[in-house]
mmCIF file of C-alpha atoms in Angstrom:
data_model
loop_
_atom_site.group_PDB
_atom_site.id
_atom_site.type_symbol
_atom_site.label_atom_id
_atom_site.label_comp_id
_atom_site.label_asym_id
_atom_site.label_seq_id
_atom_site.Cartn_x
_atom_site.Cartn_y
_atom_site.Cartn_z
ATOM 1 C CA UNK G 1 -19.005 11.996 8.394
ATOM 2 C CA UNK G 2 -19.970 8.803 6.415
ATOM 3 C CA UNK G 3 -20.510 5.446 8.347
ATOM 4 C CA UNK G 4 -17.017 3.983 8.565
ATOM 5 C CA UNK G 5 -17.890 0.859 7.341
ATOM 6 C CA UNK G 6 -19.874 2.229 4.412
ATOM 7 C CA UNK G 7 -16.417 4.452 3.526
ATOM 8 C CA UNK G 8 -14.447 1.305 3.986
ATOM 9 C CA UNK G 9 -16.234 -1.139 1.217
ATOM 10 C CA UNK G 10 -15.870 1.883 -1.418
ATOM 11 C CA UNK G 11 -12.511 2.329 -1.331
ATOM 12 C CA UNK G 12 -12.065 -1.497 -0.994
ATOM 13 C CA UNK G 13 -13.042 -1.660 -4.264
ATOM 14 C CA UNK G 14 -12.174 1.183 -6.264
ATOM 15 C CA UNK G 15 -8.292 0.598 -8.199
ATOM 16 C CA UNK G 16 -6.088 2.811 -6.413
ATOM 17 C CA UNK G 17 -5.966 1.169 -3.281
ATOM 18 C CA UNK G 18 -3.538 -1.025 -2.331
ATOM 19 C CA UNK G 19 -4.638 -4.982 -2.272
ATOM 20 C CA UNK G 20 -5.740 -4.716 -6.139
ATOM 21 C CA UNK G 21 -4.121 -5.512 -8.847
ATOM 22 C CA UNK G 22 -4.915 -2.971 -11.766
ATOM 23 C CA UNK G 23 -3.565 -0.758 -14.756
ATOM 24 C CA UNK G 24 -1.812 2.622 -13.321
ATOM 25 C CA UNK G 25 -2.953 4.943 -16.222
ATOM 26 C CA UNK G 26 -3.477 8.251 -13.720
ATOM 27 C CA UNK G 27 -0.706 8.102 -10.809
ATOM 28 C CA UNK G 28 -1.020 9.969 -7.877
ATOM 29 C CA UNK G 29 1.350 12.742 -7.087
ATOM 30 C CA UNK G 30 2.904 12.777 -3.673
ATOM 31 C CA UNK G 31 4.253 16.318 -3.233
ATOM 32 C CA UNK G 32 6.294 17.550 -0.563
ATOM 33 C CA UNK G 33 4.843 19.596 2.839
ATOM 34 C CA UNK G 34 5.798 23.169 2.397
ATOM 35 C CA UNK G 35 3.909 23.163 -1.152
ATOM 36 C CA UNK G 36 0.882 22.117 -0.060
ATOM 37 C CA UNK G 37 -2.039 24.464 0.203
ATOM 38 C CA UNK G 38 -3.053 25.408 3.247
ATOM 39 C CA UNK G 39 -6.446 23.533 3.047
ATOM 40 C CA UNK G 40 -4.363 20.213 1.934
ATOM 41 C CA UNK G 41 -2.466 20.616 5.201
ATOM 42 C CA UNK G 42 -5.475 21.347 7.101
ATOM 43 C CA UNK G 43 -7.315 17.947 5.535
ATOM 44 C CA UNK G 44 -4.701 15.472 6.156
ATOM 45 C CA UNK G 45 -3.591 16.646 9.419
ATOM 46 C CA UNK G 46 -7.627 16.379 10.407
ATOM 47 C CA UNK G 47 -7.774 12.955 8.858
ATOM 48 C CA UNK G 48 -4.483 11.693 11.029
ATOM 49 C CA UNK G 49 -6.572 13.094 14.566
ATOM 50 C CA UNK G 50 -9.747 11.275 13.096
ATOM 51 C CA UNK G 51 -7.635 7.770 13.250
ATOM 52 C CA UNK G 52 -6.492 8.603 16.347
ATOM 53 C CA UNK G 53 -10.250 9.115 17.907
ATOM 54 C CA UNK G 54 -11.483 5.611 16.345
ATOM 55 C CA UNK G 55 -11.729 2.890 18.287
ATOM 56 C CA UNK G 56 -9.156 0.031 18.831
ATOM 57 C CA UNK G 57 -9.404 -2.403 15.896
ATOM 58 C CA UNK G 58 -9.434 -6.275 17.662
ATOM 59 C CA UNK G 59 -8.050 -7.667 14.004
ATOM 60 C CA UNK G 60 -4.819 -6.776 15.320
ATOM 61 C CA UNK G 61 -3.222 -9.842 15.525
ATOM 62 C CA UNK G 62 0.810 -9.453 16.466
ATOM 63 C CA UNK G 63 2.988 -11.377 14.208
ATOM 64 C CA UNK G 64 6.288 -11.143 15.957
ATOM 65 C CA UNK G 65 5.094 -10.801 19.161
ATOM 66 C CA UNK G 66 8.779 -9.562 20.632
ATOM 67 C CA UNK G 67 9.543 -9.510 23.869
ATOM 68 C CA UNK G 68 11.046 -6.011 24.679
ATOM 69 C CA UNK G 69 7.513 -4.093 23.510
ATOM 70 C CA UNK G 70 4.235 -3.875 25.717
ATOM 71 C CA UNK G 71 1.235 -5.762 25.140
ATOM 72 C CA UNK G 72 -1.822 -4.820 22.608
ATOM 73 C CA UNK G 73 -3.802 -2.264 24.647
ATOM 74 C CA UNK G 74 -7.592 -2.891 23.625
ATOM 75 C CA UNK G 75 -8.502 0.643 24.979
ATOM 76 C CA UNK G 76 -5.646 2.455 22.233
ATOM 77 C CA UNK G 77 -6.841 3.753 18.788
ATOM 78 C CA UNK G 78 -6.940 2.650 15.666
ATOM 79 C CA UNK G 79 -3.940 5.088 15.062
ATOM 80 C CA UNK G 80 -2.259 3.434 18.008
ATOM 81 C CA UNK G 81 -2.954 -0.433 16.286
ATOM 82 C CA UNK G 82 -1.113 0.744 12.636
ATOM 83 C CA UNK G 83 1.464 2.714 15.088
ATOM 84 C CA UNK G 84 1.743 -1.276 16.796
ATOM 85 C CA UNK G 85 2.262 -3.080 13.196
ATOM 86 C CA UNK G 86 5.499 -0.939 13.554
ATOM 87 C CA UNK G 87 6.435 -2.147 17.032
ATOM 88 C CA UNK G 88 5.584 -5.703 16.578
ATOM 89 C CA UNK G 89 7.543 -5.960 13.151
ATOM 90 C CA UNK G 90 9.951 -4.102 13.596
ATOM 91 C CA UNK G 91 13.029 -6.955 14.157
ATOM 92 C CA UNK G 92 12.265 -8.017 10.987
ATOM 93 C CA UNK G 93 11.805 -4.842 9.034
ATOM 94 C CA UNK G 94 14.669 -2.606 9.732
ATOM 95 C CA UNK G 95 18.316 -3.755 8.979
ATOM 96 C CA UNK G 96 16.707 -6.773 7.107
ATOM 97 C CA UNK G 97 16.189 -6.449 3.039
ATOM 98 C CA UNK G 98 12.305 -5.608 4.281
ATOM 99 C CA UNK G 99 13.015 -1.989 5.233
ATOM 100 C CA UNK G 100 12.592 -0.512 2.237
ATOM 101 C CA UNK G 101 9.612 -2.594 0.562
ATOM 102 C CA UNK G 102 7.888 -2.593 4.140
ATOM 103 C CA UNK G 103 7.886 0.804 4.367
ATOM 104 C CA UNK G 104 6.864 1.655 1.054
ATOM 105 C CA UNK G 105 3.800 -0.864 2.016
ATOM 106 C CA UNK G 106 3.061 1.255 5.305
ATOM 107 C CA UNK G 107 2.809 4.661 3.989
ATOM 108 C CA UNK G 108 0.706 3.062 1.147
ATOM 109 C CA UNK G 109 -1.345 1.220 3.785
ATOM 110 C CA UNK G 110 -1.894 4.250 6.046
ATOM 111 C CA UNK G 111 -3.144 6.656 3.070
ATOM 112 C CA UNK G 112 -5.378 4.004 2.629
ATOM 113 C CA UNK G 113 -6.744 3.960 6.257
ATOM 114 C CA UNK G 114 -6.765 7.410 5.591
ATOM 115 C CA UNK G 115 -9.341 7.812 2.707
ATOM 116 C CA UNK G 116 -11.176 5.037 4.378
ATOM 117 C CA UNK G 117 -11.816 5.668 7.779
ATOM 118 C CA UNK G 118 -11.681 9.343 7.689
ATOM 119 C CA UNK G 119 -12.755 10.240 3.778
ATOM 120 C CA UNK G 120 -9.519 12.093 3.387
ATOM 121 C CA UNK G 121 -9.518 12.630 -0.527
ATOM 122 C CA UNK G 122 -5.470 14.009 -0.883
ATOM 123 C CA UNK G 123 -2.374 12.145 -1.643
ATOM 124 C CA UNK G 124 0.448 11.205 1.151
ATOM 125 C CA UNK G 125 3.068 14.639 0.951
ATOM 126 C CA UNK G 126 6.989 13.989 2.096
ATOM 127 C CA UNK G 127 9.368 16.489 3.491
ATOM 128 C CA UNK G 128 12.409 16.766 1.916
ATOM 129 C CA UNK G 129 14.498 17.097 4.895
ATOM 130 C CA UNK G 130 17.297 18.111 2.502
ATOM 131 C CA UNK G 131 16.229 21.105 2.184
ATOM 132 C CA UNK G 132 16.274 22.094 5.382
ATOM 133 C CA UNK G 133 19.662 20.384 6.720
ATOM 134 C CA UNK G 134 21.252 23.646 7.174
ATOM 135 C CA UNK G 135 18.865 24.893 9.832
ATOM 136 C CA UNK G 136 16.150 21.503 11.064
ATOM 137 C CA UNK G 137 15.176 23.494 14.228
ATOM 138 C CA UNK G 138 13.701 26.241 11.845
ATOM 139 C CA UNK G 139 12.457 24.404 8.921
ATOM 140 C CA UNK G 140 9.259 25.435 8.008
ATOM 141 C CA UNK G 141 7.795 21.881 8.770
ATOM 142 C CA UNK G 142 7.747 23.714 12.239
ATOM 143 C CA UNK G 143 7.105 26.750 11.396
ATOM 144 C CA UNK G 144 4.264 26.930 9.074
ATOM 145 C CA UNK G 145 0.761 27.705 10.485
ATOM 146 C CA UNK G 146 2.485 26.545 13.701
ATOM 147 C CA UNK G 147 -0.287 27.554 15.971
ATOM 148 C CA UNK G 148 -2.896 26.966 13.747
ATOM 149 C CA UNK G 149 -5.016 23.189 12.580
ATOM 150 C CA UNK G 150 -3.575 23.421 9.224
ATOM 151 C CA UNK G 151 0.215 23.575 10.701
ATOM 152 C CA UNK G 152 2.414 20.396 12.395
ATOM 153 C CA UNK G 153 3.471 22.585 15.291
ATOM 154 C CA UNK G 154 6.584 23.529 16.950
ATOM 155 C CA UNK G 155 9.033 21.812 19.153
ATOM 156 C CA UNK G 156 8.070 20.574 22.156
ATOM 157 C CA UNK G 157 8.312 22.139 25.897
ATOM 158 C CA UNK G 158 11.114 21.343 27.770
ATOM 159 C CA UNK G 159 9.105 21.713 30.803
ATOM 160 C CA UNK G 160 6.499 19.470 29.736
ATOM 161 C CA UNK G 161 7.945 16.001 28.570
ATOM 162 C CA UNK G 162 8.798 17.730 25.262
ATOM 163 C CA UNK G 163 4.911 17.238 24.481
ATOM 164 C CA UNK G 164 4.108 19.535 21.774
ATOM 165 C CA UNK G 165 2.234 22.497 22.747
ATOM 166 C CA UNK G 166 1.529 23.970 19.456
ATOM 167 C CA UNK G 167 -0.563 23.364 15.984
ATOM 168 C CA UNK G 168 -3.007 20.412 14.890
ATOM 169 C CA UNK G 169 -1.353 17.895 16.842
ATOM 170 C CA UNK G 170 -1.319 19.698 20.442
ATOM 171 C CA UNK G 171 -3.670 17.129 21.994
ATOM 172 C CA UNK G 172 -2.701 13.995 20.345
ATOM 173 C CA UNK G 173 -2.884 11.165 22.143
ATOM 174 C CA UNK G 174 -1.032 8.243 22.087
ATOM 175 C CA UNK G 175 -1.159 4.745 23.946
ATOM 176 C CA UNK G 176 2.609 2.886 23.618
ATOM 177 C CA UNK G 177 4.560 2.726 25.296
ATOM 178 C CA UNK G 178 2.271 4.680 28.079
ATOM 179 C CA UNK G 179 -0.364 7.004 27.284
ATOM 180 C CA UNK G 180 0.860 10.598 26.288
ATOM 181 C CA UNK G 181 0.910 13.556 24.106
ATOM 182 C CA UNK G 182 3.088 13.626 21.059
ATOM 183 C CA UNK G 183 6.739 14.841 22.092
ATOM 184 C CA UNK G 184 9.506 16.585 20.203
ATOM 185 C CA UNK G 185 12.853 17.491 21.127
ATOM 186 C CA UNK G 186 15.493 18.422 18.890
ATOM 187 C CA UNK G 187 19.084 16.847 19.282
ATOM 188 C CA UNK G 188 21.413 17.527 17.260
ATOM 189 C CA UNK G 189 24.041 14.839 18.532
ATOM 190 C CA UNK G 190 22.270 11.960 18.723
ATOM 191 C CA UNK G 191 25.399 9.199 18.960
ATOM 192 C CA UNK G 192 27.456 11.571 21.472
ATOM 193 C CA UNK G 193 27.643 8.952 23.612
ATOM 194 C CA UNK G 194 27.921 5.471 21.704
ATOM 195 C CA UNK G 195 31.100 4.018 22.185
ATOM 196 C CA UNK G 196 31.555 1.331 19.344
ATOM 197 C CA UNK G 197 33.827 2.463 17.366
ATOM 198 C CA UNK G 198 33.047 0.123 14.748
ATOM 199 C CA UNK G 199 29.109 1.225 14.257
ATOM 200 C CA UNK G 200 29.779 4.549 15.096
ATOM 201 C CA UNK G 201 32.709 5.516 13.850
ATOM 202 C CA UNK G 202 31.907 9.478 14.277
ATOM 203 C CA UNK G 203 29.869 9.975 17.036
ATOM 204 C CA UNK G 204 30.314 13.767 17.012
ATOM 205 C CA UNK G 205 29.162 14.233 13.799
ATOM 206 C CA UNK G 206 25.994 16.398 13.564
ATOM 207 C CA UNK G 207 22.815 13.910 12.211
ATOM 208 C CA UNK G 208 21.887 17.172 9.963
ATOM 209 C CA UNK G 209 25.368 15.997 7.950
ATOM 210 C CA UNK G 210 24.115 12.851 7.133
ATOM 211 C CA UNK G 211 20.953 14.331 5.176
ATOM 212 C CA UNK G 212 22.317 17.301 2.878
ATOM 213 C CA UNK G 213 21.178 17.693 -0.443
ATOM 214 C CA UNK G 214 24.771 16.052 -1.398
ATOM 215 C CA UNK G 215 24.436 12.695 0.880
ATOM 216 C CA UNK G 216 21.018 12.383 -1.478
ATOM 217 C CA UNK G 217 22.657 13.153 -4.940
ATOM 218 C CA UNK G 218 25.354 10.614 -3.697
ATOM 219 C CA UNK G 219 22.777 8.026 -3.092
ATOM 220 C CA UNK G 220 20.731 8.189 -5.335
ATOM 221 C CA UNK G 221 23.570 8.811 -8.854
ATOM 222 C CA UNK G 222 25.853 5.777 -6.743
ATOM 223 C CA UNK G 223 25.547 1.994 -5.720
ATOM 224 C CA UNK G 224 24.430 1.204 -9.719
ATOM 225 C CA UNK G 225 22.895 -2.069 -9.313
ATOM 226 C CA UNK G 226 23.634 -2.645 -5.354
ATOM 227 C CA UNK G 227 20.750 -2.810 -3.449
ATOM 228 C CA UNK G 228 22.385 -3.264 -0.577
ATOM 229 C CA UNK G 229 25.138 -0.827 -0.737
ATOM 230 C CA UNK G 230 22.657 2.003 -1.213
ATOM 231 C CA UNK G 231 20.137 0.650 1.796
ATOM 232 C CA UNK G 232 23.100 0.786 3.913
ATOM 233 C CA UNK G 233 24.323 3.896 3.246
ATOM 234 C CA UNK G 234 20.756 5.259 3.718
ATOM 235 C CA UNK G 235 19.867 3.111 6.643
ATOM 236 C CA UNK G 236 23.595 2.260 8.180
ATOM 237 C CA UNK G 237 24.041 3.446 12.113
ATOM 238 C CA UNK G 238 24.869 7.152 10.936
ATOM 239 C CA UNK G 239 22.886 7.058 7.806
ATOM 240 C CA UNK G 240 20.148 10.006 7.134
ATOM 241 C CA UNK G 241 17.307 7.590 7.748
ATOM 242 C CA UNK G 242 18.202 7.162 11.299
ATOM 243 C CA UNK G 243 19.516 10.960 11.871
ATOM 244 C CA UNK G 244 16.332 12.685 10.751
ATOM 245 C CA UNK G 245 13.905 9.879 13.520
ATOM 246 C CA UNK G 246 17.017 11.058 16.316
ATOM 247 C CA UNK G 247 17.116 15.029 15.193
ATOM 248 C CA UNK G 248 13.513 15.186 15.768
ATOM 249 C CA UNK G 249 13.899 12.711 18.744
ATOM 250 C CA UNK G 250 10.591 12.403 21.532
ATOM 251 C CA UNK G 251 8.561 10.422 19.651
ATOM 252 C CA UNK G 252 10.074 10.108 16.164
ATOM 253 C CA UNK G 253 13.243 9.126 18.112
ATOM 254 C CA UNK G 254 11.714 6.791 20.243
ATOM 255 C CA UNK G 255 12.718 8.489 23.516
ATOM 256 C CA UNK G 256 10.268 6.808 26.353
ATOM 257 C CA UNK G 257 7.584 9.189 27.991
ATOM 258 C CA UNK G 258 7.811 10.010 31.786
ATOM 259 C CA UNK G 259 4.580 8.568 32.237
ATOM 260 C CA UNK G 260 6.449 5.241 31.722
ATOM 261 C CA UNK G 261 8.193 5.547 34.135
ATOM 262 C CA UNK G 262 11.506 3.801 32.220
ATOM 263 C CA UNK G 263 14.058 4.634 30.483
ATOM 264 C CA UNK G 264 13.729 1.282 28.838
ATOM 265 C CA UNK G 265 10.422 1.114 26.943
ATOM 266 C CA UNK G 266 11.693 -0.526 23.948
ATOM 267 C CA UNK G 267 12.245 2.485 22.024
ATOM 268 C CA UNK G 268 14.435 3.475 19.166
ATOM 269 C CA UNK G 269 12.820 2.396 15.886
ATOM 270 C CA UNK G 270 9.896 0.936 17.460
ATOM 271 C CA UNK G 271 7.039 3.368 18.237
ATOM 272 C CA UNK G 272 8.373 5.980 16.095
ATOM 273 C CA UNK G 273 5.072 5.898 13.675
ATOM 274 C CA UNK G 274 3.500 7.685 16.945
ATOM 275 C CA UNK G 275 4.906 10.871 15.635
ATOM 276 C CA UNK G 276 2.951 11.709 12.702
ATOM 277 C CA UNK G 277 5.996 13.317 10.834
ATOM 278 C CA UNK G 278 7.069 9.343 10.836
ATOM 279 C CA UNK G 279 4.894 9.301 7.644
ATOM 280 C CA UNK G 280 6.368 12.473 5.509
ATOM 281 C CA UNK G 281 9.779 11.152 6.946
ATOM 282 C CA UNK G 282 9.280 7.571 5.508
ATOM 283 C CA UNK G 283 8.120 8.813 2.258
ATOM 284 C CA UNK G 284 10.960 10.969 1.938
ATOM 285 C CA UNK G 285 12.553 7.681 2.305
ATOM 286 C CA UNK G 286 10.412 5.925 -0.102
ATOM 287 C CA UNK G 287 10.831 9.015 -2.808
ATOM 288 C CA UNK G 288 15.084 8.864 -2.424
ATOM 289 C CA UNK G 289 14.089 4.765 -3.324
ATOM 290 C CA UNK G 290 12.133 5.772 -6.405
ATOM 291 C CA UNK G 291 14.599 8.274 -7.094
ATOM 292 C CA UNK G 292 17.813 5.813 -7.237
ATOM 293 C CA UNK G 293 15.378 3.178 -9.189
ATOM 294 C CA UNK G 294 14.596 5.994 -11.678
ATOM 295 C CA UNK G 295 18.264 7.023 -12.311
ATOM 296 C CA UNK G 296 19.591 3.605 -13.929
ATOM 297 C CA UNK G 297 18.176 0.378 -15.387
ATOM 298 C CA UNK G 298 20.058 -1.457 -13.552
ATOM 299 C CA UNK G 299 18.329 -0.271 -9.855
ATOM 300 C CA UNK G 300 14.714 -0.711 -11.195
ATOM 301 C CA UNK G 301 13.750 -4.244 -10.238
ATOM 302 C CA UNK G 302 16.842 -4.605 -8.065
ATOM 303 C CA UNK G 303 15.992 -6.559 -4.630
ATOM 304 C CA UNK G 304 18.392 -8.331 -2.157
ATOM 305 C CA UNK G 305 18.500 -8.800 1.474
ATOM 306 C CA UNK G 306 18.354 -11.535 4.615
ATOM 307 C CA UNK G 307 15.440 -11.750 6.413
ATOM 308 C CA UNK G 308 17.614 -11.666 10.286
ATOM 309 C CA UNK G 309 18.709 -8.999 11.585
ATOM 310 C CA UNK G 310 22.913 -9.066 12.164
ATOM 311 C CA UNK G 311 23.564 -6.220 14.322
ATOM 312 C CA UNK G 312 25.687 -7.280 17.501
ATOM 313 C CA UNK G 313 28.701 -6.198 16.093
ATOM 314 C CA UNK G 314 30.118 -3.877 13.690
ATOM 315 C CA UNK G 315 31.965 -7.390 12.294
ATOM 316 C CA UNK G 316 28.757 -9.090 11.613
ATOM 317 C CA UNK G 317 26.582 -6.105 10.482
ATOM 318 C CA UNK G 318 29.372 -5.325 7.722
ATOM 319 C CA UNK G 319 29.007 -8.683 6.662
ATOM 320 C CA UNK G 320 25.050 -8.665 6.574
ATOM 321 C CA UNK G 321 24.003 -5.346 6.684
ATOM 322 C CA UNK G 322 20.238 -6.026 4.914
ATOM 323 C CA UNK G 323 20.365 -9.429 7.164
ATOM 324 C CA UNK G 324 21.056 -12.779 7.026
ATOM 325 C CA UNK G 325 19.308 -15.972 5.919
ATOM 326 C CA UNK G 326 16.876 -17.137 5.395
ATOM 327 C CA UNK G 327 16.966 -15.053 2.158
ATOM 328 C CA UNK G 328 14.318 -12.786 1.179
ATOM 329 C CA UNK G 329 12.598 -12.677 -2.410
ATOM 330 C CA UNK G 330 10.122 -11.163 -4.451
ATOM 331 C CA UNK G 331 7.629 -13.581 -3.253
ATOM 332 C CA UNK G 332 8.575 -13.055 0.733
ATOM 333 C CA UNK G 333 5.545 -11.823 2.579
ATOM 334 C CA UNK G 334 5.025 -8.085 4.110
ATOM 335 C CA UNK G 335 2.843 -8.408 6.972
ATOM 336 C CA UNK G 336 0.153 -6.268 8.334
ATOM 337 C CA UNK G 337 -0.398 -7.781 11.451
ATOM 338 C CA UNK G 338 -4.180 -8.323 10.631
ATOM 339 C CA UNK G 339 -4.921 -4.236 10.264
ATOM 340 C CA UNK G 340 -3.828 -4.751 6.837
ATOM 341 C CA UNK G 341 -3.560 -7.772 4.196
ATOM 342 C CA UNK G 342 -0.320 -9.323 3.752
ATOM 343 C CA UNK G 343 1.374 -8.379 0.604
ATOM 344 C CA UNK G 344 4.435 -9.527 -1.000
ATOM 345 C CA UNK G 345 7.751 -7.612 -2.184
ATOM 346 C CA UNK G 346 6.921 -7.862 -5.690
ATOM 347 C CA UNK G 347 3.521 -5.513 -4.975
ATOM 348 C CA UNK G 348 5.727 -2.615 -4.593
ATOM 349 C CA UNK G 349 8.811 -2.802 -6.182
ATOM 350 C CA UNK G 350 7.316 -0.409 -8.493
ATOM 351 C CA UNK G 351 5.495 2.592 -7.628
ATOM 352 C CA UNK G 352 3.333 2.005 -10.643
ATOM 353 C CA UNK G 353 2.921 -1.698 -10.976
ATOM 354 C CA UNK G 354 1.649 -4.166 -9.009
ATOM 355 C CA UNK G 355 -0.772 -2.600 -6.313
ATOM 356 C CA UNK G 356 0.827 0.856 -6.348
ATOM 357 C CA UNK G 357 0.016 3.338 -8.262
ATOM 358 C CA UNK G 358 1.907 7.020 -7.428
ATOM 359 C CA UNK G 359 4.981 8.953 -8.470
ATOM 360 C CA UNK G 360 6.562 11.907 -6.923
ATOM 361 C CA UNK G 361 6.634 15.412 -8.303
#
């Protein structure tokens, strides 16, 4: 393994790293997980495990500091530090105009960390969940090389807090909200107990019904020039973004680990980046945004939304589905909590301009 500082310095100097504005003449191509070779899958998994073995970075500086989450654990890993960014910024990156820009930036910075800290030479993969909507439980995501270091592993063991016992993450230690091994718990009807008909009009809906290919096509081919409508359809309370989180459950669904000792652990989307599948899921969310941007020229640089969540009830949410004032602009800051340098929305509104250089296959 190369010196961490030496590799970091090298990748900080090259043009494809986020943070350096350069001409994008040879964009990286993000590919779907099942199209990767065994070696490519193993390399990505090994790099993720590498991040989880690196020590905590004292540079982590929470920006929001919400009261509902645990404090920074200085004995955590560098992977945990990256997770904590998502925990800390939760209230300003979900149900606000920052949802798409932040997660686009976050996935790219995560890829940069895999490269600079762990020598990864590949490109961020994505999980096309639309291909698996008919049978998520038996998706190739969970069956390809299930028992080997090139596989993501299968579903969690219900007799052991749904910890994943197989594949490349069977010994994947996490610190937040309390120490545990990554967990998965298939949950077909995650909203069945919801009682607010305004926010959850069809709580008995199967989660997989919201992210079929027809649903993806509808998002991509509609909402012309309507960034707010597009985001609301993706991120809505019964929308595909949350549905994928909750159908996989466990860490991706924000379910508290048994080690926490309580059902109230600041869950939901906060620590969902614990689950390595988070990065594949959000690369797909980004791909749908990318496809929508390219579906009509009116969509390309469209951006609109507020900085304050308004999700207390259906009335206020429907008025401000992407947040209320103060309103965001292309010059608004994307925070990196000291681990990643800050950026602005205009840096990431395009994947082949600003500070990014990638496309989707």
